[in-house]
Amino acid sequence: MCAQPNPAATKNEIQVVSAGNVPTSNYYDPKLGKIVYKTALLVNGEKNYLFETFADPAAAFDAVKKRDAAYLSFLSKKIGEPEGSLSEQNWEKYSQANGSSPEPAEQFMGDAKMTAQYGDLVSFFGVCEDENLNRKILKKVEQKNFWLKIPLVQRVSLKQLDIPMQNTKLYKAIVNA
């Protein structure tokens, strides 16, 4: 999937390279699936990690379905999905339902278990969203027809053909201009 750096690459060429499954500094609970940086872009000779992703997505989905079954059951009823049906194909429905729920403090007053599961799912769906963002970034790199603007720890709209990345310096480059 990811190539090794090409030493003959031009200064403005962006290359997709393996990040080597570098662990993230996120405080995400590893019992719900280890998260790592799998992919990086080599920009002007410097490796810049894409967003975090699950080391093993299938295992992460299995873990969250077991650990947060009670809150997922609540969300399943809310969106009309069968219990236990959370998957890589329908997580966005669950994420939207989780985001539109009243704060768990209101919905499940005094229920520490449900409040904790709500919090787990907020973090879990955040990593799912990062995986989608990585796919969009890699698609834009394949097209090689964009301005690359990488702001420091700031996400910007892909509609502007900007590529958001974390933990980088500010770069501007034109690909195949």
mmCIF file of C-alpha atoms in Angstrom:
data_model
loop_
_atom_site.group_PDB
_atom_site.id
_atom_site.type_symbol
_atom_site.label_atom_id
_atom_site.label_comp_id
_atom_site.label_asym_id
_atom_site.label_seq_id
_atom_site.Cartn_x
_atom_site.Cartn_y
_atom_site.Cartn_z
ATOM 1 C CA MET A 1 0.000 0.000 0.000
ATOM 2 C CA CYS A 2 2.599 2.593 1.058
ATOM 3 C CA ALA A 3 5.777 3.032 -0.925
ATOM 4 C CA GLN A 4 9.232 3.674 0.454
ATOM 5 C CA PRO A 5 10.547 7.228 -0.056
ATOM 6 C CA ASN A 6 11.868 7.897 -3.551
ATOM 7 C CA PRO A 7 15.277 9.607 -3.263
ATOM 8 C CA ALA A 8 14.871 11.064 -6.771
ATOM 9 C CA ALA A 9 11.601 12.825 -5.895
ATOM 10 C CA THR A 10 11.328 16.494 -6.784
ATOM 11 C CA LYS A 11 11.107 19.098 -4.043
ATOM 12 C CA ASN A 12 7.351 19.626 -4.469
ATOM 13 C CA GLU A 13 6.442 15.978 -4.941
ATOM 14 C CA ILE A 14 4.286 14.430 -2.245
ATOM 15 C CA GLN A 15 4.758 10.726 -1.593
ATOM 16 C CA VAL A 16 2.624 8.336 0.444
ATOM 17 C CA VAL A 17 4.831 6.296 2.779
ATOM 18 C CA SER A 18 4.317 3.882 5.650
ATOM 19 C CA ALA A 19 4.382 5.441 9.093
ATOM 20 C CA GLY A 20 5.260 2.046 10.556
ATOM 21 C CA ASN A 21 2.247 1.798 12.917
ATOM 22 C CA VAL A 22 3.597 4.504 15.229
ATOM 23 C CA PRO A 23 1.512 4.613 18.441
ATOM 24 C CA THR A 24 -0.389 7.851 18.949
ATOM 25 C CA SER A 25 -0.286 10.029 22.024
ATOM 26 C CA ASN A 26 -4.093 10.012 22.203
ATOM 27 C CA TYR A 27 -5.587 9.082 25.570
ATOM 28 C CA TYR A 28 -7.994 6.667 23.890
ATOM 29 C CA ASP A 29 -8.708 3.525 25.930
ATOM 30 C CA PRO A 30 -6.612 0.734 24.337
ATOM 31 C CA LYS A 31 -9.197 -1.852 25.437
ATOM 32 C CA LEU A 32 -11.355 -0.480 22.616
ATOM 33 C CA GLY A 33 -8.656 -1.046 20.006
ATOM 34 C CA LYS A 34 -5.105 0.206 19.635
ATOM 35 C CA ILE A 35 -4.784 3.360 17.540
ATOM 36 C CA VAL A 36 -1.714 4.163 15.475
ATOM 37 C CA TYR A 37 -0.451 6.283 12.620
ATOM 38 C CA LYS A 38 -0.277 3.864 9.659
ATOM 39 C CA THR A 39 0.373 6.290 6.827
ATOM 40 C CA ALA A 40 2.393 9.423 6.283
ATOM 41 C CA LEU A 41 3.006 11.868 3.471
ATOM 42 C CA LEU A 42 6.576 12.738 2.614
ATOM 43 C CA VAL A 43 6.521 16.481 1.907
ATOM 44 C CA ASN A 44 9.765 18.208 0.933
ATOM 45 C CA GLY A 45 11.669 15.280 2.434
ATOM 46 C CA GLU A 46 9.879 15.395 5.813
ATOM 47 C CA LYS A 47 7.494 12.661 7.009
ATOM 48 C CA ASN A 48 4.100 13.987 8.148
ATOM 49 C CA TYR A 49 1.658 11.544 9.735
ATOM 50 C CA LEU A 50 -1.906 11.374 8.531
ATOM 51 C CA PHE A 51 -4.646 11.090 11.138
ATOM 52 C CA GLU A 52 -4.790 8.247 13.630
ATOM 53 C CA THR A 53 -6.465 4.995 12.735
ATOM 54 C CA PHE A 54 -7.233 1.644 14.330
ATOM 55 C CA ALA A 55 -4.379 -0.865 14.199
ATOM 56 C CA ASP A 56 -7.057 -3.548 13.615
ATOM 57 C CA PRO A 57 -10.470 -2.050 12.703
ATOM 58 C CA ALA A 58 -12.397 -5.345 12.958
ATOM 59 C CA ALA A 59 -11.044 -6.006 16.458
ATOM 60 C CA ALA A 60 -11.849 -2.424 17.506
ATOM 61 C CA PHE A 61 -15.473 -2.765 16.357
ATOM 62 C CA ASP A 62 -15.797 -6.112 18.154
ATOM 63 C CA ALA A 63 -14.346 -4.633 21.354
ATOM 64 C CA VAL A 64 -16.600 -1.566 21.393
ATOM 65 C CA LYS A 65 -19.702 -3.690 20.698
ATOM 66 C CA LYS A 66 -18.908 -5.827 23.754
ATOM 67 C CA ARG A 67 -17.774 -3.093 26.106
ATOM 68 C CA ASP A 68 -20.433 -0.511 25.245
ATOM 69 C CA ALA A 69 -23.323 -2.873 24.479
ATOM 70 C CA ALA A 70 -25.841 -1.106 26.730
ATOM 71 C CA TYR A 71 -25.398 2.333 25.160
ATOM 72 C CA LEU A 72 -25.212 0.841 21.653
ATOM 73 C CA SER A 73 -28.535 -0.904 22.365
ATOM 74 C CA PHE A 74 -30.042 2.492 23.230
ATOM 75 C CA LEU A 75 -28.667 3.959 19.968
ATOM 76 C CA SER A 76 -29.847 0.945 17.925
ATOM 77 C CA LYS A 77 -33.412 1.514 19.110
ATOM 78 C CA LYS A 78 -33.107 5.221 18.389
ATOM 79 C CA ILE A 79 -32.067 4.651 14.737
ATOM 80 C CA GLY A 80 -34.070 1.485 14.088
ATOM 81 C CA GLU A 81 -31.098 -0.868 13.664
ATOM 82 C CA PRO A 82 -30.938 -4.391 15.110
ATOM 83 C CA GLU A 83 -28.952 -4.660 18.338
ATOM 84 C CA GLY A 84 -25.319 -5.591 17.781
ATOM 85 C CA SER A 85 -25.312 -4.317 14.206
ATOM 86 C CA LEU A 86 -22.668 -1.570 14.567
ATOM 87 C CA SER A 87 -20.157 -2.072 11.748
ATOM 88 C CA GLU A 88 -17.655 -0.321 9.505
ATOM 89 C CA GLN A 89 -20.526 0.180 7.038
ATOM 90 C CA ASN A 90 -23.043 1.855 9.373
ATOM 91 C CA TRP A 91 -20.991 3.527 12.120
ATOM 92 C CA GLU A 92 -21.929 6.988 10.796
ATOM 93 C CA LYS A 93 -25.618 6.396 11.646
ATOM 94 C CA TYR A 94 -24.624 5.494 15.183
ATOM 95 C CA SER A 95 -22.263 8.454 15.411
ATOM 96 C CA GLN A 96 -24.991 10.871 14.309
ATOM 97 C CA ALA A 97 -27.430 9.372 16.815
ATOM 98 C CA ASN A 98 -24.802 9.590 19.556
ATOM 99 C CA GLY A 99 -24.121 13.227 18.718
ATOM 100 C CA SER A 100 -27.809 14.130 18.668
ATOM 101 C CA SER A 101 -28.527 12.464 22.008
ATOM 102 C CA PRO A 102 -28.962 14.686 25.025
ATOM 103 C CA GLU A 103 -25.887 14.696 27.185
ATOM 104 C CA PRO A 104 -25.801 11.424 29.094
ATOM 105 C CA ALA A 105 -25.966 13.362 32.344
ATOM 106 C CA GLU A 106 -29.509 14.347 31.328
ATOM 107 C CA GLN A 107 -30.503 11.157 29.523
ATOM 108 C CA PHE A 108 -29.097 8.733 32.103
ATOM 109 C CA MET A 109 -29.007 10.825 35.276
ATOM 110 C CA GLY A 110 -26.734 9.130 37.800
ATOM 111 C CA ASP A 111 -25.927 6.159 35.557
ATOM 112 C CA ALA A 112 -22.114 6.152 35.531
ATOM 113 C CA LYS A 113 -21.948 3.097 33.252
ATOM 114 C CA MET A 114 -24.027 4.699 30.485
ATOM 115 C CA THR A 115 -22.167 7.996 30.813
ATOM 116 C CA ALA A 116 -18.828 6.174 30.444
ATOM 117 C CA GLN A 117 -20.103 4.248 27.407
ATOM 118 C CA TYR A 118 -21.292 7.481 25.795
ATOM 119 C CA GLY A 119 -17.776 8.893 26.261
ATOM 120 C CA ASP A 120 -16.173 5.743 24.824
ATOM 121 C CA LEU A 121 -18.316 6.069 21.717
ATOM 122 C CA VAL A 122 -17.470 9.746 21.216
ATOM 123 C CA SER A 123 -13.765 8.790 21.126
ATOM 124 C CA PHE A 124 -14.386 5.681 19.020
ATOM 125 C CA PHE A 125 -16.365 7.560 16.378
ATOM 126 C CA GLY A 126 -13.671 10.244 16.312
ATOM 127 C CA VAL A 127 -11.135 7.635 15.169
ATOM 128 C CA CYS A 128 -13.650 6.336 12.589
ATOM 129 C CA GLU A 129 -13.968 9.893 11.234
ATOM 130 C CA ASP A 130 -10.179 10.182 11.074
ATOM 131 C CA GLU A 131 -10.034 6.990 8.994
ATOM 132 C CA ASN A 132 -12.507 8.519 6.523
ATOM 133 C CA LEU A 133 -10.452 11.704 6.391
ATOM 134 C CA ASN A 134 -7.291 9.688 5.654
ATOM 135 C CA ARG A 135 -9.031 8.035 2.688
ATOM 136 C CA LYS A 136 -10.041 11.458 1.320
ATOM 137 C CA ILE A 137 -6.505 12.793 1.723
ATOM 138 C CA LEU A 138 -4.973 9.797 -0.051
ATOM 139 C CA LYS A 139 -7.480 10.138 -2.892
ATOM 140 C CA LYS A 140 -6.469 13.786 -3.360
ATOM 141 C CA VAL A 141 -2.787 12.829 -3.361
ATOM 142 C CA GLU A 142 -3.503 10.239 -6.077
ATOM 143 C CA GLN A 143 -5.193 12.924 -8.208
ATOM 144 C CA LYS A 144 -2.080 15.142 -7.961
ATOM 145 C CA ASN A 145 -3.909 18.325 -8.871
ATOM 146 C CA PHE A 146 -4.185 20.363 -5.687
ATOM 147 C CA TRP A 147 -2.421 22.953 -3.620
ATOM 148 C CA LEU A 148 -1.093 21.368 -0.467
ATOM 149 C CA LYS A 149 -1.548 23.516 2.597
ATOM 150 C CA ILE A 150 -0.756 21.853 5.894
ATOM 151 C CA PRO A 151 -1.675 23.926 8.957
ATOM 152 C CA LEU A 152 -0.258 23.149 12.365
ATOM 153 C CA VAL A 153 -2.716 20.969 14.321
ATOM 154 C CA GLN A 154 -5.742 22.451 12.597
ATOM 155 C CA ARG A 155 -8.335 20.760 10.428
ATOM 156 C CA VAL A 156 -9.533 22.691 7.436
ATOM 157 C CA SER A 157 -12.156 21.973 4.836
ATOM 158 C CA LEU A 158 -11.281 19.471 2.129
ATOM 159 C CA LYS A 159 -13.663 21.454 -0.078
ATOM 160 C CA GLN A 160 -10.944 24.088 -0.287
ATOM 161 C CA LEU A 161 -8.536 21.388 -1.512
ATOM 162 C CA ASP A 162 -6.529 21.791 1.655
ATOM 163 C CA ILE A 163 -5.083 18.749 3.336
ATOM 164 C CA PRO A 164 -5.266 18.893 7.125
ATOM 165 C CA MET A 165 -2.565 17.089 9.050
ATOM 166 C CA GLN A 166 -1.452 16.913 12.643
ATOM 167 C CA ASN A 167 1.894 17.634 14.259
ATOM 168 C CA THR A 168 3.499 19.350 11.277
ATOM 169 C CA LYS A 169 5.064 22.616 10.307
ATOM 170 C CA LEU A 170 3.270 24.807 7.780
ATOM 171 C CA TYR A 171 3.990 23.763 4.187
ATOM 172 C CA LYS A 172 2.827 24.980 0.827
ATOM 173 C CA ALA A 173 3.557 22.956 -2.273
ATOM 174 C CA ILE A 174 2.087 22.587 -5.741
ATOM 175 C CA VAL A 175 1.800 19.059 -7.040
ATOM 176 C CA ASN A 176 2.317 18.638 -10.807
ATOM 177 C CA ALA A 177 1.824 22.353 -11.445
#
